[in-house]
PDB file of C-alpha atoms in Angstrom:
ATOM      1  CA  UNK T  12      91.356 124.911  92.459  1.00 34.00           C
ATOM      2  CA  UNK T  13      89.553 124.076  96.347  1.00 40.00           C
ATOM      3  CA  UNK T  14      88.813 127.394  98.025  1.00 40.00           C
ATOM      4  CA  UNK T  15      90.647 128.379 100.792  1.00 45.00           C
ATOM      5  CA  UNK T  16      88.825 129.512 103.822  1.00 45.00           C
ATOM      6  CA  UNK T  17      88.849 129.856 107.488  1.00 41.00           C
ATOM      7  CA  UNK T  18      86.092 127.948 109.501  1.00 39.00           C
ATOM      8  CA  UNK T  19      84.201 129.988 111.408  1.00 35.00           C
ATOM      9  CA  UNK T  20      83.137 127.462 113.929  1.00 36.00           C
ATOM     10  CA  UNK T  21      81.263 128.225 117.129  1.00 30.00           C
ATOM     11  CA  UNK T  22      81.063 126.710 120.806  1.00 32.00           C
ATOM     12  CA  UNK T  23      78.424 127.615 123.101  1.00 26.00           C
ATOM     13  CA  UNK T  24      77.919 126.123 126.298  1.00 25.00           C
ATOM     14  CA  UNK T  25      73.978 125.227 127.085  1.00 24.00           C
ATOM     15  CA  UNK T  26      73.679 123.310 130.507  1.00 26.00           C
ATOM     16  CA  UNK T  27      76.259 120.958 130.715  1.00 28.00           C
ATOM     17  CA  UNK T  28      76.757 120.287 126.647  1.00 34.00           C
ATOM     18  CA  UNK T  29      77.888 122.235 124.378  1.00 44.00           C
ATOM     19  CA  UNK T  30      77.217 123.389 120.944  1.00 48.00           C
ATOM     20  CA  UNK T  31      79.102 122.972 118.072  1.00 52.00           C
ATOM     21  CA  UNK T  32      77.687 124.274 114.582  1.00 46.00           C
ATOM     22  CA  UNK T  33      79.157 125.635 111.096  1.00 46.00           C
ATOM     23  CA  UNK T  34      78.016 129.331 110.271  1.00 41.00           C
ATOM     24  CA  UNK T  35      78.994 129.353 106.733  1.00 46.00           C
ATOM     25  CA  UNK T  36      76.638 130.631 104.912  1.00 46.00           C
ATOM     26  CA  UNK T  37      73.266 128.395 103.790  1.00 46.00           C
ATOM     27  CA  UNK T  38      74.468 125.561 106.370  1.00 48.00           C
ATOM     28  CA  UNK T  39      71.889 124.789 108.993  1.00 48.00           C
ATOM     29  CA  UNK T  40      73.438 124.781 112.126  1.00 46.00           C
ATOM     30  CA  UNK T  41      74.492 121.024 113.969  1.00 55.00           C
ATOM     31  CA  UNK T  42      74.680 121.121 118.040  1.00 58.00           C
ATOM     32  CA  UNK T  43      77.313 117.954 117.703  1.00 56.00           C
ATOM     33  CA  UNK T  44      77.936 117.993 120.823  1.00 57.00           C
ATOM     34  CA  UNK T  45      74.090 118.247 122.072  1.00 65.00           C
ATOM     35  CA  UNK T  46      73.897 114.580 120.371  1.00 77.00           C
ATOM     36  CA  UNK T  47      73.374 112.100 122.738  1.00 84.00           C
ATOM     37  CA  UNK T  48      76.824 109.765 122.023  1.00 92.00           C
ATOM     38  CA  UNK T  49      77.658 106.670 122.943  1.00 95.00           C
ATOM     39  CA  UNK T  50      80.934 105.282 123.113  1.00 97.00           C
ATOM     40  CA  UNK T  51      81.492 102.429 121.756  1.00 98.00           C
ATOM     41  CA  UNK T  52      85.115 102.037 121.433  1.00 98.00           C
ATOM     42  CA  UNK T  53      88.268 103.040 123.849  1.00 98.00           C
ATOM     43  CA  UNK T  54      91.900 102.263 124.307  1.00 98.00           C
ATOM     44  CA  UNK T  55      93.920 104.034 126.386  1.00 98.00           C
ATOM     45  CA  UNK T  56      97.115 103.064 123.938  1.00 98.00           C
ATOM     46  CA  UNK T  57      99.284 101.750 126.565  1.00 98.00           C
ATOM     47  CA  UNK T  58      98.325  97.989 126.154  1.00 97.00           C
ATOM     48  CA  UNK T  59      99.498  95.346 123.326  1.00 98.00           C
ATOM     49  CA  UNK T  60      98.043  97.607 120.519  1.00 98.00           C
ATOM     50  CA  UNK T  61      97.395  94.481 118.462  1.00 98.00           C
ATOM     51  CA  UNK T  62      94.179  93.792 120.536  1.00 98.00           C
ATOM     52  CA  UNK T  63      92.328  96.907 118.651  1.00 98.00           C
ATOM     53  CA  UNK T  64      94.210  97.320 115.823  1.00 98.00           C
ATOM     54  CA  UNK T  65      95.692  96.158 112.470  1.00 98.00           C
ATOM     55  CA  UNK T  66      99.179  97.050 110.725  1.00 98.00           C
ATOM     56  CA  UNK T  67      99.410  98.072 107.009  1.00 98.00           C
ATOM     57  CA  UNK T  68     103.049  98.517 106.247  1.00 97.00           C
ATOM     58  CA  UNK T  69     106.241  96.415 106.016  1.00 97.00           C
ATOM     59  CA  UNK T  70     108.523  98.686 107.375  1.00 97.00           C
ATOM     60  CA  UNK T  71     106.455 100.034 109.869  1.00 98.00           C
ATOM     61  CA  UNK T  72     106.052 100.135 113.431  1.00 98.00           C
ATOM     62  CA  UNK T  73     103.846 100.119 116.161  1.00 98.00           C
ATOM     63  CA  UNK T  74     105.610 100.571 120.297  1.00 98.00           C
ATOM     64  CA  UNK T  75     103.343 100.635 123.229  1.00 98.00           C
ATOM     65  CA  UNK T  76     104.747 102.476 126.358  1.00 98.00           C
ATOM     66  CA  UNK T  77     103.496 104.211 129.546  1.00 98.00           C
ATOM     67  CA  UNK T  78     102.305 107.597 127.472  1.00 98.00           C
ATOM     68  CA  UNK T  79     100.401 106.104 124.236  1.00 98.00           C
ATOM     69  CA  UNK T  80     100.772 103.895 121.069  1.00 98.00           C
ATOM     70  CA  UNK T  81     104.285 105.159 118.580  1.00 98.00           C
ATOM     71  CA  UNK T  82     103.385 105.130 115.221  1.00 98.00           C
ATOM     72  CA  UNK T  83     107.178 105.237 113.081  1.00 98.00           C
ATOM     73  CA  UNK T  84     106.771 104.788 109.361  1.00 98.00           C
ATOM     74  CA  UNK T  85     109.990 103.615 107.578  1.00 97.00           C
ATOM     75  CA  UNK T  86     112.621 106.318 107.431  1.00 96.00           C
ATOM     76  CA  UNK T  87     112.881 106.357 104.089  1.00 96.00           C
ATOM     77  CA  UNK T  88     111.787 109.281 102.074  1.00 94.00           C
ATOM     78  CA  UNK T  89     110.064 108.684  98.681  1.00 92.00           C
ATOM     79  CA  UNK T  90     109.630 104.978  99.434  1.00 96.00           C
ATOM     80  CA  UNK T  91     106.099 103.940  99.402  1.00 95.00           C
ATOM     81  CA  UNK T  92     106.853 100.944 101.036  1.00 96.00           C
ATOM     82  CA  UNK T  93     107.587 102.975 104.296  1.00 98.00           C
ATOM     83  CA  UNK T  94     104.038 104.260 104.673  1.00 98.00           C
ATOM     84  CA  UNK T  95     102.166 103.449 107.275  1.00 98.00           C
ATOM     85  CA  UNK T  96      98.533 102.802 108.085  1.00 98.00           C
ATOM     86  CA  UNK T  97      97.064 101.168 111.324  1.00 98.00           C
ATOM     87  CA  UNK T  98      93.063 100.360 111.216  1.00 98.00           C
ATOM     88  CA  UNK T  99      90.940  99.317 114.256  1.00 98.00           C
ATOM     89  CA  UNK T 100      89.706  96.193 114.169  1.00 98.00           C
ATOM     90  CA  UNK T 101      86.097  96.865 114.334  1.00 97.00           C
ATOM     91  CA  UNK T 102      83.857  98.912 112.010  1.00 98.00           C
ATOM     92  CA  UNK T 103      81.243 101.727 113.080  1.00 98.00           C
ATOM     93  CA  UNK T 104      78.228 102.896 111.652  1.00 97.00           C
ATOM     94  CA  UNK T 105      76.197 106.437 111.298  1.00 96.00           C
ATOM     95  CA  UNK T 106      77.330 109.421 113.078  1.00 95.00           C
ATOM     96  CA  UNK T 107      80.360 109.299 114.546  1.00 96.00           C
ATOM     97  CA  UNK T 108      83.233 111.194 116.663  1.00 96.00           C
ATOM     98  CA  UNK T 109      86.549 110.259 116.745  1.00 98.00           C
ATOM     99  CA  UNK T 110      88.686 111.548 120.067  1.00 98.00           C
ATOM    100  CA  UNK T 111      92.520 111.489 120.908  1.00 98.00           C
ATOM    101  CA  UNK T 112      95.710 113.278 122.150  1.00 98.00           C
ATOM    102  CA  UNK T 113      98.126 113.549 119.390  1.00 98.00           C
ATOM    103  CA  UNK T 114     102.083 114.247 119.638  1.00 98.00           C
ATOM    104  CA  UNK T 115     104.200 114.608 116.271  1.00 96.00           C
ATOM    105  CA  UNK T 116     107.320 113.251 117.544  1.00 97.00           C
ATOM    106  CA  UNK T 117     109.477 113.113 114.308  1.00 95.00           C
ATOM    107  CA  UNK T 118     111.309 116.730 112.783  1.00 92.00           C
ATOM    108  CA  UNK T 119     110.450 115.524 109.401  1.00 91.00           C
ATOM    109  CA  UNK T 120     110.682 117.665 106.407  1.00 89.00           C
ATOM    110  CA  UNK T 121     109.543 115.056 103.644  1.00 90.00           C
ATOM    111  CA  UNK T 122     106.684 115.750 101.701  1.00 88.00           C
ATOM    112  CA  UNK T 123     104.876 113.891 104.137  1.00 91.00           C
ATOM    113  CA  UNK T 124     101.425 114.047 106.341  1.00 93.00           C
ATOM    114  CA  UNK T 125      99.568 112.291 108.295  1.00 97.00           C
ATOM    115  CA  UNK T 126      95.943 111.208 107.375  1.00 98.00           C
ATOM    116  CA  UNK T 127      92.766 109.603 109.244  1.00 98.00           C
ATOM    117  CA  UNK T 128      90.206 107.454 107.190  1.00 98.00           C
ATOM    118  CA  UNK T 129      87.019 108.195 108.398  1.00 98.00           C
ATOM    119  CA  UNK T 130      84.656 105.258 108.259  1.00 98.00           C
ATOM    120  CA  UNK T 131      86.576 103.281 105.089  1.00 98.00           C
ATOM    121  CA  UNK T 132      85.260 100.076 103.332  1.00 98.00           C
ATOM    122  CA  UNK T 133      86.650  98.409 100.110  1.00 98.00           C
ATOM    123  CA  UNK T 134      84.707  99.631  97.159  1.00 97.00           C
ATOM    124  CA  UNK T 135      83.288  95.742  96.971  1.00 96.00           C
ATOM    125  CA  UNK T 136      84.848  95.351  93.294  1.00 96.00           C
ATOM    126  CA  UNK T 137      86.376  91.462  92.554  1.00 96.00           C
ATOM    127  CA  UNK T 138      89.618  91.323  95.281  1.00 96.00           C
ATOM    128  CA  UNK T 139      88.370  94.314  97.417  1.00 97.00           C
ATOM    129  CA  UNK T 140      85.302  93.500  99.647  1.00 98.00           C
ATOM    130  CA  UNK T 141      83.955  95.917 101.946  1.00 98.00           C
ATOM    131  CA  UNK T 142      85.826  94.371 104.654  1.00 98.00           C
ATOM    132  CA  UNK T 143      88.791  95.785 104.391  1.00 98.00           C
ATOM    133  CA  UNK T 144      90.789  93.090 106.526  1.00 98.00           C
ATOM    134  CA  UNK T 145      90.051  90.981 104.019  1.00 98.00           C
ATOM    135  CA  UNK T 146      92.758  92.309 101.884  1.00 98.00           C
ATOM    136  CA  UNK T 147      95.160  93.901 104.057  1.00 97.00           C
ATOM    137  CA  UNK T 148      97.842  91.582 102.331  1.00 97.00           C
ATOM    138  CA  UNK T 149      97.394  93.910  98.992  1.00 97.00           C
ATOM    139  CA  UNK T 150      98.348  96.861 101.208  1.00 97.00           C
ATOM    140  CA  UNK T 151     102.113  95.794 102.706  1.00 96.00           C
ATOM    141  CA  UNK T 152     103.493  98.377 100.893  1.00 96.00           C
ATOM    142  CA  UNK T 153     100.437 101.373 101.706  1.00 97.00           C
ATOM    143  CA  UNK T 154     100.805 103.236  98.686  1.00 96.00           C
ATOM    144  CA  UNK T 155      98.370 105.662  98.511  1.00 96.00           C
ATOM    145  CA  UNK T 156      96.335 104.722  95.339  1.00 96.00           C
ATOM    146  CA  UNK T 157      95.730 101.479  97.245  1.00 97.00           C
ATOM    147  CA  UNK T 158      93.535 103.696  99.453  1.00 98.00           C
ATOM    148  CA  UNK T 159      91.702 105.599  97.221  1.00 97.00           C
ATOM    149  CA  UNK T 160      91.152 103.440  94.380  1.00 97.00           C
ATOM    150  CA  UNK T 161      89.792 101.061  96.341  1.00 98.00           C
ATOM    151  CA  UNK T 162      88.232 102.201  99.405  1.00 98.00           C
ATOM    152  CA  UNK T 163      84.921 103.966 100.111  1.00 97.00           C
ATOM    153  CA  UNK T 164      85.702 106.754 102.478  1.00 98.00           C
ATOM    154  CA  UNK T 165      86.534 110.221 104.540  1.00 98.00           C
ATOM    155  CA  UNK T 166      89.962 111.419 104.879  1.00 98.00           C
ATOM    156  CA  UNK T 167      91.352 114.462 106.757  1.00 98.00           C
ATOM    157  CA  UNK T 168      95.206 115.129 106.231  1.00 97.00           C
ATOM    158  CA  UNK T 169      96.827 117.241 108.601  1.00 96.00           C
ATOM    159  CA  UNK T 170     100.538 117.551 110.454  1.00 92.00           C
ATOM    160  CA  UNK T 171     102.426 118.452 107.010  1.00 88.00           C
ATOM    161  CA  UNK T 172     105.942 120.121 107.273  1.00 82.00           C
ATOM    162  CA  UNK T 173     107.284 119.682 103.869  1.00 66.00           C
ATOM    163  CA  UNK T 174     109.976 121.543 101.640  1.00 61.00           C
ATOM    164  CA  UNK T 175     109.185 124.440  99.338  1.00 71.00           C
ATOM    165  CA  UNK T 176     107.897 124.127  96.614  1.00 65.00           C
ATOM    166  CA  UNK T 177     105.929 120.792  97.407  1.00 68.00           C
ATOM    167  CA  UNK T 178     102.268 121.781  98.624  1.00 70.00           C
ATOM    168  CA  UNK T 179     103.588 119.763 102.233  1.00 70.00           C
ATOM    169  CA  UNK T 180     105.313 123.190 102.752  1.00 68.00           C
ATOM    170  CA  UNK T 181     101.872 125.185 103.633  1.00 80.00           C
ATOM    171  CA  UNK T 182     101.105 123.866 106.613  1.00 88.00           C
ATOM    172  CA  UNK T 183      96.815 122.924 106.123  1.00 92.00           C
ATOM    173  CA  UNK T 184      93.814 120.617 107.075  1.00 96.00           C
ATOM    174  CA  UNK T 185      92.035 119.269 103.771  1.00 96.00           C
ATOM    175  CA  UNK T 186      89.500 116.329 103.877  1.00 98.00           C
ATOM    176  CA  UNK T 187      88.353 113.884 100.704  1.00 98.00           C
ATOM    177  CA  UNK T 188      85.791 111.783 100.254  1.00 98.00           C
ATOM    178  CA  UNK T 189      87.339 108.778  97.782  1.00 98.00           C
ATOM    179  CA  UNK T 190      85.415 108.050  94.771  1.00 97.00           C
ATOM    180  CA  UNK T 191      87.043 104.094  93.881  1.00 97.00           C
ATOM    181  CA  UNK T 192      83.907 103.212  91.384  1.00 94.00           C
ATOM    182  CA  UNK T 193      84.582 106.323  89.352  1.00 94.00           C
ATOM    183  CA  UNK T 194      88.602 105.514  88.299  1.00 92.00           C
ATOM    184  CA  UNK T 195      89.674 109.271  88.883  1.00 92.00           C
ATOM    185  CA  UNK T 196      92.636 108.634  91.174  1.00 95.00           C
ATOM    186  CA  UNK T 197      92.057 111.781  93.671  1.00 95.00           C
ATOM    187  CA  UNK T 198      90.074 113.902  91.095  1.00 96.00           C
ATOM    188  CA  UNK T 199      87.115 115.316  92.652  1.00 96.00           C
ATOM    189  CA  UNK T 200      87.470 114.108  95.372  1.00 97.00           C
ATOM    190  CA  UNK T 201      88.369 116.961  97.570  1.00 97.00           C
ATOM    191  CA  UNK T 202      86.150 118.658  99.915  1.00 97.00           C
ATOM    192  CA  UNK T 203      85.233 122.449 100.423  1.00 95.00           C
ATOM    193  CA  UNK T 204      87.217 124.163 102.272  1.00 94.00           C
ATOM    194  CA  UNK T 205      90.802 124.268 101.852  1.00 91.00           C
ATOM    195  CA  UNK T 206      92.009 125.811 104.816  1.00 94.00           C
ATOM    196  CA  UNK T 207      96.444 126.453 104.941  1.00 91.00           C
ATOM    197  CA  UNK T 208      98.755 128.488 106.254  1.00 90.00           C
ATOM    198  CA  UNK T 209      98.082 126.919 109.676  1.00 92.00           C
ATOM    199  CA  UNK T 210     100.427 127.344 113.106  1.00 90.00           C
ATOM    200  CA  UNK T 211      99.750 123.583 114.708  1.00 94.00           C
ATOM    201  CA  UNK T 212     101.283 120.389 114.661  1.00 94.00           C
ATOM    202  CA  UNK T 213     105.039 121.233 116.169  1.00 94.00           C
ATOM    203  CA  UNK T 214     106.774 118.578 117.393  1.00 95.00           C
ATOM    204  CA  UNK T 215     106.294 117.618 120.888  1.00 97.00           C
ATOM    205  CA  UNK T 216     103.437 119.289 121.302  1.00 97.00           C
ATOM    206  CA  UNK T 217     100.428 117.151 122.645  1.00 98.00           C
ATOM    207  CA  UNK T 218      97.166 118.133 120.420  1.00 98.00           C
ATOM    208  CA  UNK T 219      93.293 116.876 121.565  1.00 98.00           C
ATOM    209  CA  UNK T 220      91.903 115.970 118.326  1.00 97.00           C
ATOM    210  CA  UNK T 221      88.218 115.638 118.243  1.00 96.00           C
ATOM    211  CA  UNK T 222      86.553 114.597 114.765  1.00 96.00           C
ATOM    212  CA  UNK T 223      82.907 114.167 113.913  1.00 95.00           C
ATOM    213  CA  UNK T 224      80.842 113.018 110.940  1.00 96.00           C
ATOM    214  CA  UNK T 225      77.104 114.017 110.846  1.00 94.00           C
ATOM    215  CA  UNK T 226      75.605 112.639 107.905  1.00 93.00           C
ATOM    216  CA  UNK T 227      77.488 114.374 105.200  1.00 94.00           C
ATOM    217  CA  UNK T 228      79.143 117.200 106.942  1.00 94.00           C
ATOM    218  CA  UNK T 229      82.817 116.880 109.363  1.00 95.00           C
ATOM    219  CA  UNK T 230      84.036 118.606 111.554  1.00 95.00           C
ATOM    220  CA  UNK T 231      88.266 118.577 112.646  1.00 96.00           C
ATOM    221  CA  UNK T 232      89.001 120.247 116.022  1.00 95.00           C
ATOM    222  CA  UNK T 233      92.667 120.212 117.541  1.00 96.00           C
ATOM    223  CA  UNK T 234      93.259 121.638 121.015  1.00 97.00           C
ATOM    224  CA  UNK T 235      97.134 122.585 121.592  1.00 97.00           C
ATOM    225  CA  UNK T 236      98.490 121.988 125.107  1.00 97.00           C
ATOM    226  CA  UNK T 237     100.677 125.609 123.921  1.00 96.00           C
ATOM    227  CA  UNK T 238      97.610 127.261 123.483  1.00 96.00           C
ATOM    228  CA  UNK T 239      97.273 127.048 120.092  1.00 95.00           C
ATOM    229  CA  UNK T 240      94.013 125.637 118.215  1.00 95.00           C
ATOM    230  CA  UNK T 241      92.309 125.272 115.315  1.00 94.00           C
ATOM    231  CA  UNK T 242      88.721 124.282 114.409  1.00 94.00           C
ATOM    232  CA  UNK T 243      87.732 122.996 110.961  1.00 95.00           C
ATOM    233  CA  UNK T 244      84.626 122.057 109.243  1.00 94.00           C
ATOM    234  CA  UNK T 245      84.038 120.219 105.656  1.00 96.00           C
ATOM    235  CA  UNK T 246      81.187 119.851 103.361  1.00 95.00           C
ATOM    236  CA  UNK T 247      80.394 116.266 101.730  1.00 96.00           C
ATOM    237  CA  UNK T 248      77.130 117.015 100.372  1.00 94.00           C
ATOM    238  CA  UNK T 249      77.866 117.444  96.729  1.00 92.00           C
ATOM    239  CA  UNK T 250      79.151 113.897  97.224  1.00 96.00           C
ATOM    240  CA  UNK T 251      77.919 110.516  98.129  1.00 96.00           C
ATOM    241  CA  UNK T 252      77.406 109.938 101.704  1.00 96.00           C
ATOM    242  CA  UNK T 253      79.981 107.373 104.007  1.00 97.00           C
ATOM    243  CA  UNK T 254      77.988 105.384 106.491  1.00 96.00           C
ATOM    244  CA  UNK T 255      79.342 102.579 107.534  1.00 98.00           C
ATOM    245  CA  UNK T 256      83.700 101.753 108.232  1.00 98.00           C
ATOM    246  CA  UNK T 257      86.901 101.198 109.874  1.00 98.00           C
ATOM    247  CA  UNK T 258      88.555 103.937 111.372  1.00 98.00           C
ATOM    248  CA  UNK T 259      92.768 104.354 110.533  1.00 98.00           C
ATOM    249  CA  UNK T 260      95.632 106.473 110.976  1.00 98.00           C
ATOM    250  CA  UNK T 261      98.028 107.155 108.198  1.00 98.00           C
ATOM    251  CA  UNK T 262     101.500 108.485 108.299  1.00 97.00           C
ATOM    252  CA  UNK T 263     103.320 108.595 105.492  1.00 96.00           C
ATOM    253  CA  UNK T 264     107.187 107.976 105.075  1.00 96.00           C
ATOM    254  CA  UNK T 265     109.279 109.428 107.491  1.00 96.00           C
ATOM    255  CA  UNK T 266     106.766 110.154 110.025  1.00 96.00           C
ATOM    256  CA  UNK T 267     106.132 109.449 113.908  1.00 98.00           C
ATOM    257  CA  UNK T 268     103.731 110.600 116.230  1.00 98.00           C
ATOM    258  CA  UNK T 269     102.417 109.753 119.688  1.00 98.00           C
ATOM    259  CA  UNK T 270      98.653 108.935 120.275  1.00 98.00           C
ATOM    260  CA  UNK T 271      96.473 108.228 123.825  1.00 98.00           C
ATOM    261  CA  UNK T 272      93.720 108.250 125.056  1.00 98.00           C
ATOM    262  CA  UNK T 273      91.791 107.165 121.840  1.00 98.00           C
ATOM    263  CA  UNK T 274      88.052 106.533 121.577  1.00 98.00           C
ATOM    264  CA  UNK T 275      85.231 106.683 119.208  1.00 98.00           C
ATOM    265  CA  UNK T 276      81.465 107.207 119.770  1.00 97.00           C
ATOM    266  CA  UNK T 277      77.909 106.575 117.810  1.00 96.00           C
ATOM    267  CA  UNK T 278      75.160 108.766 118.430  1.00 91.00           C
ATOM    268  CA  UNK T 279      72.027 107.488 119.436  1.00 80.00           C
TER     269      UNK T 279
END
């Protein structure tokens, strides 16, 4: 069972940066935002979205118009073949933080979320190298097991409306770190702590979403343009670290959102 907490995460301004550090209990604090970053990658999403990225997903698609990229998985619930997953193109390496504006467009209420893979590689067993656009044609139809028996990386799910009594129903933020060499499926995998019972994500509401891996820890910030917000941090330690990867955005069946504005930054 994952503990369920609330993270108690605290901003500081010091000169012109500021500070962003856990203060659970036995973590040493991380000023995140005191790193010096560089970006390295940036699309504003309103250009042909196949320059930076790559479609998993036969039923899916990807629009470009004035306000962002549209995501729409395939409208049909229960159909793994109407996932969707869209990568960038390049890989990044070390610390990282992820930044966009996020708008769930779709009412859903399929058991459902959507997902970002922090910094994935294929596991580098016979058929699945590390690059993982070397076998995009085994993921047409994204079903999740694809993912995480095969791929070396960070996940954070979030956006989940589902039906009681599927788990989809609690609205939370989990993250996982995939374990592909160890043929558990999702076992073990998940990351302390579980936080639910969350007020974010309603449609048509544009989020900030700011993500950042340092080392083993991450850290899941979304800023609501209704005032809402949540701040989230994770614990990988008791887990093998993620280094090196492609960055994507899930959605699974039913879903559509809105994203702008995206970049991603190394630290120096």
């Amino acid at each position: 069972m994952a503990a369920v907490g609330y993270c108690a995460v605290v901003t500081a301004q010091s000169g012109s940066a500021d500070c962003l550090w856990s203060s659970h209990e036995g973590q040493d604090s991380v000023c995140a935002h005191t790193l010096r970053w560089t970006e390295v990658f940036s699309d504003p999403c309103t250009g042909d979205w196949r320059d930076n990225w790559v479609l998993d997903g036969v039923h899916a698609t990807v629009s470009n118009t004035l306000e962002g990229m549209v995501i729409n998985a395939g409208p049909e619930d229960r159909n793994n073949a109407h996932h969707a997953v869209l990568w960038t193109r390049r890989s990044f390496r070390g610390d990282i933080r992820i930044e966009y504006d996020y708008t769930r467009l779709d009412s859903s209420k399929a058991d459902a979320v959507n997902i970002i893979y922090i910094q994935a590689r294929g596991s580098g067993d016979e058929g699945y190298p590390e690059d993982i656009h070397l076998w995009g044609d085994k993921r047409t139809e994204p079903l999740m097991k694809h993912y995480f028996d095969n791929m070396d990386t960070y996940h954070i799910s979030y956006a989940t409306d589902g039906v009681e009594p599927s788990q989809e129903s609690t609205r939370y933020v989990r993250a996982r770190r995939y374990l592909p060499r160890e043929g558990r499926g999702l076992q073990g995998t998940a990351l302390q702590p579980d936080y639910v019972g969350l007020d974010l994500f309603e449609t048509g509401v544009k989020y900030h979403v700011t993500i950042i891996k340092i080392g083993q820890q991450l850290w899941f910030r979304a800023e609501g343009e209704n005032g809402k917000s949540g701040e989230f941090w994770f614990d990988g330690t008791p887990l093998p670290p993620v280094d090196e990867g492609y960055v994507g955005l899930r959605q699974m069946f039913t879903r559509s959102a809105l994203y702008s504005n995206f970049t991603v930054s190394v630290s120096e």
